[in-house]
Short mmCIF file of C-alpha atoms in Angstrom, two decimals:
data_model
loop_
_atom_site.label_atom_id
_atom_site.label_comp_id
_atom_site.label_asym_id
_atom_site.label_seq_id
_atom_site.Cartn_x
_atom_site.Cartn_y
_atom_site.Cartn_z
CA MET P 1 -14.65 -11.07 -39.63
CA MET P 2 -13.22 -11.11 -43.16
CA GLU P 3 -11.17 -14.26 -42.26
CA SER P 4 -14.26 -16.16 -41.09
CA GLU P 5 -16.10 -15.23 -44.20
CA LYS P 6 -13.07 -16.42 -46.21
CA MET P 7 -12.96 -19.77 -44.17
CA GLU P 8 -16.81 -20.22 -44.70
CA SER P 9 -16.23 -19.57 -48.26
CA ALA P 10 -13.65 -22.15 -48.69
CA GLU P 11 -15.49 -24.76 -46.82
CA ARG P 12 -18.68 -24.33 -48.90
CA ARG P 13 -16.61 -24.60 -52.08
CA ARG P 14 -15.18 -27.98 -50.68
CA VAL P 15 -18.62 -29.36 -49.85
CA GLU P 16 -20.11 -28.38 -53.19
CA GLY P 17 -17.46 -29.49 -55.22
CA GLY P 18 -17.42 -30.14 -59.04
CA GLN P 19 -17.67 -26.36 -59.69
CA GLU P 20 -14.01 -26.23 -60.63
CA GLY P 21 -14.16 -29.56 -62.55
CA GLU P 22 -10.79 -31.31 -63.39
CA LYS P 23 -8.66 -28.24 -62.08
CA GLU P 24 -10.14 -28.33 -58.74
CA ASP P 25 -9.78 -32.10 -58.67
CA GLU P 26 -6.22 -32.06 -59.28
CA PHE P 27 -5.09 -29.16 -57.05
CA ASP P 28 -7.35 -29.53 -54.16
CA LEU P 29 -7.84 -33.16 -53.69
CA LEU P 30 -5.56 -33.34 -50.69
CA ARG P 31 -5.05 -29.74 -49.71
CA ASP P 32 -6.99 -26.68 -48.67
CA ASP P 33 -5.75 -23.22 -48.35
CA THR P 34 -7.62 -22.72 -44.89
CA PRO P 35 -5.39 -23.71 -41.77
CA GLY P 36 -6.75 -26.36 -39.72
CA PRO P 37 -6.03 -28.29 -36.60
CA GLU P 38 -5.11 -31.38 -38.55
CA PHE P 39 -1.84 -29.40 -39.57
CA ALA P 40 -1.51 -26.94 -37.01
CA ASN P 41 1.81 -28.74 -35.82
CA ASP P 42 3.27 -28.43 -39.34
CA LEU P 43 6.85 -26.82 -38.50
CA SER P 44 7.58 -26.37 -42.08
CA ARG P 45 5.03 -23.53 -42.38
CA SER P 46 6.32 -20.02 -42.25
CA ASP P 47 4.07 -19.18 -39.47
CA SER P 48 5.41 -21.80 -37.19
CA SER P 49 8.48 -22.05 -35.25
CA PRO P 50 9.99 -25.22 -33.49
CA ILE P 51 9.38 -25.44 -29.92
CA ILE P 52 12.57 -25.23 -28.17
CA GLY P 53 13.27 -26.34 -24.52
CA ASN P 54 11.73 -29.34 -22.76
CA SER P 55 8.39 -28.69 -24.31
CA PRO P 56 6.97 -31.18 -26.79
CA MET P 57 8.10 -30.50 -30.48
CA HIS P 58 4.82 -32.00 -31.67
CA ASP P 59 1.32 -30.86 -31.01
CA TRP P 60 -0.08 -34.11 -29.38
CA GLU P 61 -3.37 -32.73 -28.26
CA SER P 62 -4.32 -31.84 -31.68
CA GLU P 63 -3.54 -35.28 -32.75
CA LYS P 64 -5.34 -36.86 -29.97
CA THR P 65 -8.48 -34.89 -31.29
CA THR P 66 -7.82 -35.88 -34.73
CA GLU P 67 -7.67 -39.73 -33.89
CA LYS P 68 -10.82 -39.48 -31.76
CA GLU P 69 -12.57 -37.84 -34.88
CA PHE P 70 -10.79 -40.44 -37.33
CA PHE P 71 -13.36 -41.90 -39.90
CA ASP P 72 -13.07 -42.66 -43.56
CA ASP P 73 -15.24 -39.81 -44.69
CA GLY P 74 -17.49 -42.07 -46.54
CA THR P 75 -14.86 -43.41 -48.80
CA MET P 76 -14.78 -47.14 -48.11
CA THR P 77 -17.36 -47.40 -45.59
CA TYR P 78 -17.77 -51.25 -45.67
CA PHE P 79 -14.11 -51.79 -44.99
CA TRP P 80 -14.02 -49.56 -42.07
CA ARG P 81 -16.49 -51.77 -40.06
CA ALA P 82 -15.34 -54.39 -37.40
CA HIS P 83 -17.04 -57.58 -39.11
CA THR P 84 -16.23 -59.50 -36.03
CA LEU P 85 -19.10 -61.77 -36.51
CA THR P 86 -18.35 -62.39 -40.10
CA THR P 87 -14.71 -63.18 -39.34
CA LEU P 88 -16.04 -65.75 -36.47
CA VAL P 89 -18.19 -67.41 -39.06
CA PHE P 90 -15.72 -67.66 -41.49
CA MET P 91 -13.21 -69.28 -39.09
CA ILE P 92 -15.59 -71.82 -37.82
CA CYS P 93 -16.53 -72.82 -41.51
CA PHE P 94 -12.92 -73.46 -42.12
CA LEU P 95 -12.48 -75.53 -38.99
CA LEU P 96 -15.90 -77.29 -39.83
CA TYR P 97 -14.32 -78.32 -43.41
CA GLU P 98 -11.27 -79.81 -41.66
CA ALA P 99 -13.39 -81.73 -38.91
CA LEU P 100 -15.49 -83.37 -41.61
CA SER P 101 -12.65 -84.13 -43.97
CA PRO P 102 -11.35 -87.86 -43.97
CA PRO P 103 -8.83 -88.47 -41.20
CA ASP P 104 -5.04 -88.57 -42.36
CA GLU P 105 -2.62 -91.03 -40.60
CA ASP P 106 0.61 -88.97 -41.55
CA MET P 107 1.65 -87.60 -38.34
CA VAL P 108 4.26 -85.08 -39.82
CA ASP P 109 1.68 -83.75 -42.26
CA ASN P 110 -1.00 -83.48 -39.48
CA THR P 111 1.46 -81.84 -37.20
CA LYS P 112 2.53 -78.92 -40.11
CA ARG P 113 -1.14 -78.41 -41.03
CA GLY P 114 -2.05 -78.07 -37.34
CA ILE P 115 0.58 -75.47 -36.54
CA VAL P 116 -0.31 -73.62 -39.51
CA ALA P 117 -3.92 -73.60 -38.61
CA SER P 118 -3.43 -72.55 -35.22
CA LEU P 119 -1.25 -69.64 -36.32
CA SER P 120 -3.74 -68.55 -38.65
CA ALA P 121 -6.38 -68.68 -36.29
CA PHE P 122 -4.20 -66.63 -33.80
CA ILE P 123 -3.44 -64.05 -36.46
CA LEU P 124 -6.99 -63.76 -37.70
CA LEU P 125 -8.05 -63.43 -33.84
CA GLY P 126 -5.43 -60.56 -33.49
CA VAL P 127 -6.20 -58.70 -36.61
CA THR P 128 -10.06 -58.76 -35.40
CA VAL P 129 -9.69 -57.73 -31.78
CA THR P 130 -6.33 -55.87 -31.42
CA PRO P 131 -6.48 -52.22 -30.74
CA ASP P 132 -5.39 -49.90 -33.39
CA GLY P 133 -1.84 -48.55 -33.44
CA PRO P 134 -0.64 -44.87 -34.22
CA PHE P 135 -0.86 -45.52 -37.94
CA LYS P 136 -4.16 -45.35 -39.85
CA ARG P 137 -3.21 -45.72 -43.52
CA PRO P 138 -3.77 -47.59 -45.50
CA HIS P 139 -5.84 -49.44 -43.09
CA PRO P 140 -5.58 -49.86 -39.43
CA ALA P 141 -5.96 -53.66 -39.90
CA ILE P 142 -2.70 -53.90 -42.01
CA TRP P 143 -0.89 -52.51 -38.83
CA ARG P 144 -2.60 -55.03 -36.50
CA LEU P 145 -1.44 -57.65 -38.85
CA THR P 146 2.07 -56.80 -38.55
CA PHE P 147 1.90 -56.44 -34.92
CA ILE P 148 0.54 -59.87 -34.57
CA ILE P 149 3.15 -61.35 -36.80
CA SER P 150 5.68 -59.75 -34.59
CA ILE P 151 4.16 -61.82 -31.69
CA VAL P 152 4.43 -64.92 -33.78
CA TYR P 153 7.89 -64.32 -34.84
CA GLU P 154 8.91 -63.66 -31.13
CA LEU P 155 7.30 -67.00 -30.14
CA GLY P 156 9.00 -68.78 -32.96
CA LEU P 157 12.38 -67.14 -31.75
CA ILE P 158 11.84 -68.18 -28.24
CA PHE P 159 11.24 -71.80 -29.25
CA VAL P 160 14.36 -71.83 -31.39
CA LEU P 161 16.47 -70.58 -28.38
CA TYR P 162 15.57 -73.55 -26.58
CA GLN P 163 16.93 -75.88 -29.43
CA SER P 164 20.40 -76.79 -30.24
CA ALA P 165 22.09 -75.33 -33.28
CA SER P 166 22.01 -78.49 -35.30
CA GLY P 167 18.28 -78.82 -34.19
CA ALA P 168 17.32 -75.30 -35.13
CA ARG P 169 19.03 -75.75 -38.45
CA GLN P 170 16.90 -79.03 -39.00
CA LEU P 171 13.87 -77.15 -38.21
CA LEU P 172 14.47 -74.71 -40.95
CA LYS P 173 14.23 -77.41 -43.45
CA HIS P 174 10.33 -77.59 -42.76
CA ILE P 175 10.21 -74.07 -44.34
CA ASP P 176 12.63 -75.01 -47.16
CA PRO P 177 14.47 -78.37 -47.68
CA LYS P 178 17.64 -76.03 -48.96
CA LEU P 179 17.97 -74.55 -45.59
CA GLY P 180 20.19 -75.85 -42.80
CA GLU P 181 22.93 -76.99 -45.16
CA PRO P 182 26.66 -75.80 -44.60
CA MET P 183 27.57 -72.72 -46.76
CA GLU P 184 30.56 -70.97 -47.67
CA GLU P 185 30.79 -66.94 -46.58
CA LYS P 186 31.78 -64.60 -49.22
CA ASP P 187 34.91 -62.80 -48.45
CA TYR P 188 34.74 -59.20 -50.15
CA GLY P 189 38.28 -58.40 -49.19
CA GLY P 190 41.52 -59.61 -50.97
CA ASN P 191 42.44 -57.91 -53.98
CA CYS P 192 41.47 -54.21 -53.68
CA HIS P 193 42.87 -52.73 -56.67
CA LEU P 194 40.12 -50.73 -58.55
CA TYR P 195 42.20 -51.30 -61.88
CA ASP P 196 43.74 -54.90 -61.74
CA HIS P 197 46.77 -55.10 -64.18
CA GLU P 198 47.28 -58.49 -63.77
CA ARG P 199 43.81 -59.24 -65.45
CA PRO P 200 44.09 -57.20 -68.81
CA ASP P 201 40.88 -59.09 -70.12
CA ASP P 202 38.63 -57.90 -67.26
CA PRO P 203 40.66 -55.41 -65.05
CA PHE P 204 37.46 -54.01 -63.27
CA HIS P 205 36.56 -57.57 -61.98
CA ASN P 206 36.92 -56.42 -58.44
CA ILE P 207 34.40 -53.63 -58.71
CA LYS P 208 31.90 -55.99 -60.50
CA ASP P 209 32.51 -58.68 -57.77
CA LYS P 210 31.02 -56.27 -55.29
CA LEU P 211 27.89 -55.50 -57.07
CA ASP P 212 25.82 -58.11 -55.66
CA LEU P 213 22.13 -58.25 -53.96
CA PHE P 214 23.48 -56.14 -51.18
CA VAL P 215 23.93 -53.06 -53.43
CA PRO P 216 20.02 -52.54 -53.93
CA LEU P 217 19.45 -53.71 -50.32
CA HIS P 218 21.71 -50.83 -49.08
CA PHE P 219 20.19 -48.31 -51.08
CA PHE P 220 16.52 -49.05 -50.70
CA GLY P 221 17.13 -50.27 -46.99
CA TRP P 222 18.58 -46.58 -46.12
CA TRP P 223 15.78 -45.02 -48.11
CA MET P 224 13.51 -46.72 -45.72
CA LYS P 225 15.49 -46.27 -42.62
CA THR P 226 15.58 -42.43 -43.37
CA LEU P 227 11.81 -42.54 -43.27
CA LEU P 228 11.99 -44.43 -40.16
CA LEU P 229 14.37 -42.11 -38.23
CA ARG P 230 13.35 -38.88 -39.93
CA ASP P 231 16.69 -36.96 -38.91
CA TRP P 232 19.63 -36.76 -41.40
CA TRP P 233 22.17 -36.34 -38.64
CA LEU P 234 21.08 -39.52 -36.88
CA CYS P 235 21.03 -41.51 -40.21
CA TRP P 236 24.61 -40.64 -40.89
CA VAL P 237 25.81 -41.58 -37.53
CA VAL P 238 24.27 -44.98 -37.74
CA SER P 239 25.68 -45.57 -41.43
CA VAL P 240 29.27 -44.68 -40.32
CA MET P 241 28.93 -46.43 -37.22
CA PHE P 242 27.88 -49.73 -38.97
CA GLU P 243 31.02 -49.32 -41.35
CA LEU P 244 33.17 -49.17 -38.32
CA LEU P 245 31.61 -52.22 -36.83
CA GLU P 246 32.40 -54.08 -40.03
CA TYR P 247 35.94 -53.33 -39.71
CA THR P 248 35.71 -54.31 -35.92
CA LEU P 249 34.04 -57.69 -36.61
CA GLU P 250 35.65 -58.87 -39.86
CA HIS P 251 37.71 -61.34 -38.05
CA GLN P 252 34.56 -63.06 -36.96
CA LEU P 253 32.43 -62.92 -40.18
CA PRO P 254 34.02 -62.97 -43.68
CA ASN P 255 31.16 -60.92 -44.93
CA PHE P 256 32.57 -57.98 -43.11
CA SER P 257 35.98 -58.00 -44.74
CA GLU P 258 35.74 -55.52 -47.47
CA CYS P 259 38.03 -53.13 -49.17
CA TRP P 260 38.39 -49.67 -48.04
CA TRP P 261 36.60 -48.12 -51.09
CA ASP P 262 33.84 -50.73 -50.77
CA HIS P 263 33.39 -49.66 -47.22
CA TRP P 264 33.42 -45.95 -47.70
CA ILE P 265 32.66 -45.24 -51.34
CA MET P 266 30.34 -48.04 -52.40
CA ASP P 267 28.49 -48.39 -49.11
CA ALA P 268 28.54 -45.38 -47.13
CA LEU P 269 28.71 -42.76 -49.92
CA VAL P 270 27.06 -44.13 -52.91
CA CYS P 271 24.51 -46.67 -51.45
CA ASN P 272 23.62 -45.29 -48.23
CA GLY P 273 24.24 -41.66 -49.26
CA LEU P 274 21.71 -41.86 -52.24
CA GLY P 275 19.42 -43.85 -49.99
CA ILE P 276 19.51 -41.25 -47.29
CA TYR P 277 19.28 -38.45 -49.88
CA CYS P 278 16.22 -39.94 -51.30
CA GLY P 279 14.64 -40.59 -48.07
CA LEU P 280 15.07 -36.91 -47.05
CA GLN P 281 13.48 -35.87 -50.20
CA SER P 282 10.50 -38.13 -49.24
CA LEU P 283 10.49 -36.65 -45.85
CA LYS P 284 10.48 -32.99 -47.23
CA TYR P 285 7.58 -34.06 -49.52
CA PHE P 286 5.54 -35.69 -46.64
CA SER P 287 6.24 -32.69 -44.20
CA MET P 288 5.26 -29.90 -46.75
CA LYS P 289 2.26 -31.76 -47.89
CA ILE P 290 -1.04 -30.42 -46.15
CA TYR P 291 -3.33 -33.64 -45.17
CA HIS P 292 -6.87 -32.61 -45.88
CA TRP P 293 -8.67 -35.68 -46.68
CA ARG P 294 -11.78 -35.53 -49.13
CA GLY P 295 -14.31 -38.31 -49.28
CA LEU P 296 -13.96 -40.57 -52.55
CA TRP P 297 -17.72 -39.81 -53.49
CA ASN P 298 -17.27 -36.08 -53.05
CA ILE P 299 -14.81 -36.09 -55.82
CA PRO P 300 -16.60 -35.54 -59.13
CA THR P 301 -14.11 -36.81 -61.73
CA TYR P 302 -12.70 -40.41 -62.10
CA ARG P 303 -9.19 -39.10 -62.30
CA GLY P 304 -9.78 -37.56 -58.70
CA LYS P 305 -11.13 -40.82 -57.46
CA LEU P 306 -8.11 -42.59 -58.53
CA ARG P 307 -5.86 -40.01 -56.98
CA ARG P 308 -7.64 -40.44 -53.76
CA ILE P 309 -7.39 -44.09 -53.76
CA ILE P 310 -3.77 -43.87 -54.35
CA ALA P 311 -3.34 -41.32 -51.66
CA GLN P 312 -4.88 -43.85 -49.26
CA PHE P 313 -1.59 -45.61 -49.16
CA GLY P 314 0.05 -42.47 -47.82
CA PRO P 315 0.11 -41.28 -44.17
CA TYR P 316 -2.90 -39.81 -42.62
CA VAL P 317 -1.07 -37.14 -40.85
CA TRP P 318 2.53 -36.69 -40.79
CA VAL P 319 4.88 -36.15 -37.73
CA ASP P 320 8.42 -34.71 -37.86
CA TYR P 321 10.75 -36.30 -35.48
CA ASP P 322 13.08 -33.84 -33.54
CA TRP P 323 14.79 -36.11 -31.11
CA LYS P 324 16.68 -33.25 -29.16
CA PRO P 325 19.33 -35.47 -27.94
CA LEU P 326 21.17 -32.55 -26.09
CA SER P 327 18.08 -31.17 -24.37
CA SER P 328 18.57 -33.60 -21.47
CA LEU P 329 20.84 -36.27 -20.23
CA GLY P 330 17.59 -38.73 -20.44
CA ARG P 331 16.92 -37.68 -23.90
CA TRP P 332 20.77 -38.24 -24.73
CA PHE P 333 20.84 -41.88 -23.36
CA SER P 334 17.48 -42.61 -25.20
CA VAL P 335 19.04 -41.40 -28.55
CA LEU P 336 22.29 -43.41 -27.94
CA ALA P 337 19.94 -46.59 -27.15
CA ILE P 338 18.13 -46.05 -30.36
CA ILE P 339 21.30 -45.83 -32.15
CA ALA P 340 22.60 -49.15 -30.56
CA MET P 341 19.35 -50.99 -31.28
CA PHE P 342 19.45 -50.01 -34.95
CA LEU P 343 23.28 -51.31 -35.13
CA ILE P 344 22.31 -54.67 -33.39
CA THR P 345 19.25 -55.12 -35.72
CA GLU P 346 21.86 -54.76 -38.55
CA LEU P 347 24.21 -57.21 -37.13
CA ASN P 348 21.63 -59.86 -36.33
CA THR P 349 20.80 -59.96 -40.21
CA PHE P 350 24.32 -60.96 -40.83
CA TYR P 351 24.86 -63.22 -37.83
CA LEU P 352 21.51 -65.04 -37.91
CA LYS P 353 22.21 -66.25 -41.58
CA PHE P 354 25.64 -67.50 -40.41
CA VAL P 355 24.84 -69.34 -37.37
CA LEU P 356 21.71 -70.95 -39.02
CA TRP P 357 23.25 -71.51 -42.35
CA VAL P 358 20.77 -69.46 -44.30
CA GLU P 359 22.03 -68.21 -47.89
CA PRO P 360 22.02 -64.37 -48.26
CA GLY P 361 19.72 -64.48 -51.22
CA HIS P 362 17.26 -66.75 -49.62
CA TRP P 363 13.62 -65.39 -49.29
CA VAL P 364 13.66 -66.10 -45.58
CA ASN P 365 15.96 -63.20 -45.13
CA LEU P 366 14.10 -60.99 -47.42
CA VAL P 367 10.88 -61.60 -45.59
CA ARG P 368 12.43 -60.68 -42.25
CA LEU P 369 13.82 -57.58 -43.68
CA ILE P 370 10.47 -56.64 -44.97
CA PHE P 371 8.77 -57.10 -41.73
CA ILE P 372 11.34 -55.27 -39.65
CA LEU P 373 10.47 -52.01 -41.59
CA PRO P 374 6.91 -51.69 -40.39
CA TRP P 375 7.86 -53.25 -36.89
CA GLY P 376 10.58 -50.58 -36.55
CA ALA P 377 8.18 -47.66 -38.15
CA VAL P 378 5.79 -48.17 -35.34
CA ALA P 379 8.28 -48.70 -32.75
CA LEU P 380 10.13 -45.45 -33.46
CA ARG P 381 6.88 -43.44 -33.56
CA GLU P 382 5.85 -44.87 -30.23
CA VAL P 383 9.32 -44.02 -28.74
CA PHE P 384 9.25 -40.67 -30.18
CA GLN P 385 5.90 -39.99 -28.46
CA PHE P 386 6.91 -41.61 -25.39
CA LEU P 387 9.89 -39.14 -25.08
CA ASP P 388 8.06 -36.28 -26.39
CA ASP P 389 4.37 -36.36 -25.27
CA PRO P 390 4.39 -35.65 -21.32
CA ASP P 391 1.07 -37.61 -21.20
CA VAL P 392 2.34 -40.82 -22.37
CA THR P 393 3.71 -42.73 -19.59
CA LYS P 394 3.82 -46.32 -20.82
CA PHE P 395 6.27 -47.81 -23.35
CA GLY P 396 4.24 -48.64 -26.59
CA ARG P 397 3.51 -52.19 -27.18
CA GLN P 398 5.20 -52.63 -30.71
CA SER P 399 8.35 -50.87 -29.34
CA TRP P 400 8.23 -53.28 -26.38
CA LEU P 401 7.82 -56.20 -28.66
CA PHE P 402 10.41 -55.01 -31.20
CA LEU P 403 13.27 -54.58 -28.44
CA SER P 404 12.30 -58.00 -27.22
CA ILE P 405 12.60 -59.50 -30.91
CA VAL P 406 16.18 -57.84 -31.34
CA CYS P 407 17.33 -59.26 -27.93
CA THR P 408 16.19 -62.68 -28.61
CA GLU P 409 17.70 -62.67 -32.03
CA LEU P 410 20.96 -61.64 -30.17
CA LEU P 411 20.79 -64.33 -27.73
CA ILE P 412 20.32 -66.95 -30.53
CA VAL P 413 23.45 -65.82 -31.99
CA ILE P 414 25.39 -65.78 -28.94
CA LYS P 415 24.19 -69.36 -28.05
CA PHE P 416 24.55 -70.99 -31.56
CA GLY P 417 27.58 -68.92 -32.45
CA TRP P 418 29.52 -68.85 -29.14
CA ASP P 419 32.91 -70.05 -30.97
CA THR P 420 32.45 -67.26 -33.29
CA VAL P 421 31.46 -64.25 -31.15
CA THR P 422 34.27 -65.23 -28.62
CA ILE P 423 36.89 -65.00 -31.17
CA PRO P 424 39.33 -62.50 -29.49
CA PHE P 425 39.35 -58.89 -30.80
CA PRO P 426 42.55 -57.56 -32.32
CA ARG P 427 44.45 -55.09 -30.01
CA HIS P 428 44.05 -52.34 -32.35
CA VAL P 429 40.10 -52.76 -32.42
CA ILE P 430 40.07 -52.85 -28.55
CA SER P 431 42.06 -49.58 -28.24
CA MET P 432 39.83 -47.89 -30.79
CA TRP P 433 36.66 -48.67 -29.00
CA LEU P 434 37.95 -47.99 -25.41
CA GLY P 435 39.15 -44.73 -26.71
CA PHE P 436 35.83 -44.08 -28.26
CA LEU P 437 34.04 -44.83 -25.00
CA VAL P 438 36.31 -42.91 -22.85
CA LEU P 439 35.72 -39.72 -25.01
CA LEU P 440 31.98 -40.21 -25.07
CA VAL P 441 31.89 -40.53 -21.39
CA LEU P 442 34.20 -37.39 -20.91
CA TRP P 443 32.01 -35.55 -23.52
CA THR P 444 28.78 -36.50 -21.66
CA VAL P 445 29.97 -35.37 -18.21
CA TRP P 446 31.45 -32.19 -19.58
CA ASN P 447 28.08 -31.28 -21.57
CA PHE P 448 25.64 -32.12 -18.95
CA TYR P 449 27.34 -31.60 -15.75
CA ILE P 450 30.42 -29.26 -16.16
CA ASN P 451 29.43 -27.00 -18.55
CA PRO P 452 25.68 -27.57 -19.32
CA HIS P 453 24.99 -24.42 -21.56
CA THR P 454 27.89 -25.14 -23.93
CA PHE P 455 25.54 -25.69 -26.95
CA ASN P 456 23.00 -22.87 -26.19
CA THR P 457 23.20 -21.63 -29.91
CA GLY P 458 19.38 -20.84 -30.40
CA GLY P 459 17.05 -23.49 -31.50
CA GLY P 460 18.98 -25.82 -33.86
CA ARG P 461 17.75 -29.37 -34.24
CA TRP P 462 20.85 -30.79 -32.16
CA CYS P 463 21.25 -27.79 -29.74
CA ARG P 464 20.50 -27.57 -26.26
CA SER P 465 17.63 -25.08 -25.49
#
């Protein structure tokens, strides 16, 4: 009875608002001391414990209830309406302007403008009518937009796949005339002395030469990848595996030829390690945060309203990923597939720019990387729910599309860079990977068939239940 009165009292204080003034606004804006269904699945709370065995790690029933009840709480009512008729009128007016404009006899210009207009209409239609995805903030339309752009990108990749290498490079000139020109790949190997005695004027030139665009990309990239994977062990596996792949493929791409300290100190330990650490701190913050949203108009002060607007760009709810790779053979192969897709996506970045002659610092590469992040975020969220939620029996649409994008990019690399990807591997590389595969198969057989209870150590994140 006392607990019920306390809950009613807390709810009354939230509704009335303004009683505590600035203090209440700063500390109760996004949190509430009363447990609620929206964070009953928070495994970081002291009164919760991870679900072991084959049971779902996340309370999907609670989240489905929350999704059905999802609304903006009066914060931005106008922006949460569909506006389908307004969008239709806007598009027709735009087309009407083009129809009433004087005709242009420039065939090339007409073709370009027609393609841009068709793609714009398709994107606008998709953002308007496509169902919402798993993410709600800052607005579902943002995630519908990224999904539609992924469709456009996949269609573009399929079109490029049907061209010749020279024809594809010429097509890129329509995006930027500077594209599609032969370029020299930078070799990061060679002289690997940290202190070069032969250059007394600049003995640290080797280190300075390695500090290029890829250093911040490594750091911020792994910060974001950690937010995507949400598992420190999985992040380190992917990070180390990619460095091994660079050793493996340095005979094909000069970019992969690096000094040992560039591989393991600058890349893996410093850039990737700091990125993973910052990502883990972000995960800790989001996981411990209690997501109780208050309407903008229920907040009495301007500072509180500003904080609420900024919080709109954070997650609506937070899901901790526990991949449980050792819980079953199917889950083990699923995690291996996730690692493989991550590595192929990384490799595609380097091989695509090599076969299509795109400079590393060109904005086309940056735009691709920027869009891969939201595509990957939604895809991993869908994959985790597909593996963890017993009610989900279909592969998510963004994960399906992301998988097709990665495969199509790989096919373009194979087709246009056949002379590169077929360069024979050194014997020591073949021996290393054969040994690794044999050990992986033997360990899998031992763990899941011969002695399936070896790792029954009591509920660790990577332990069998």
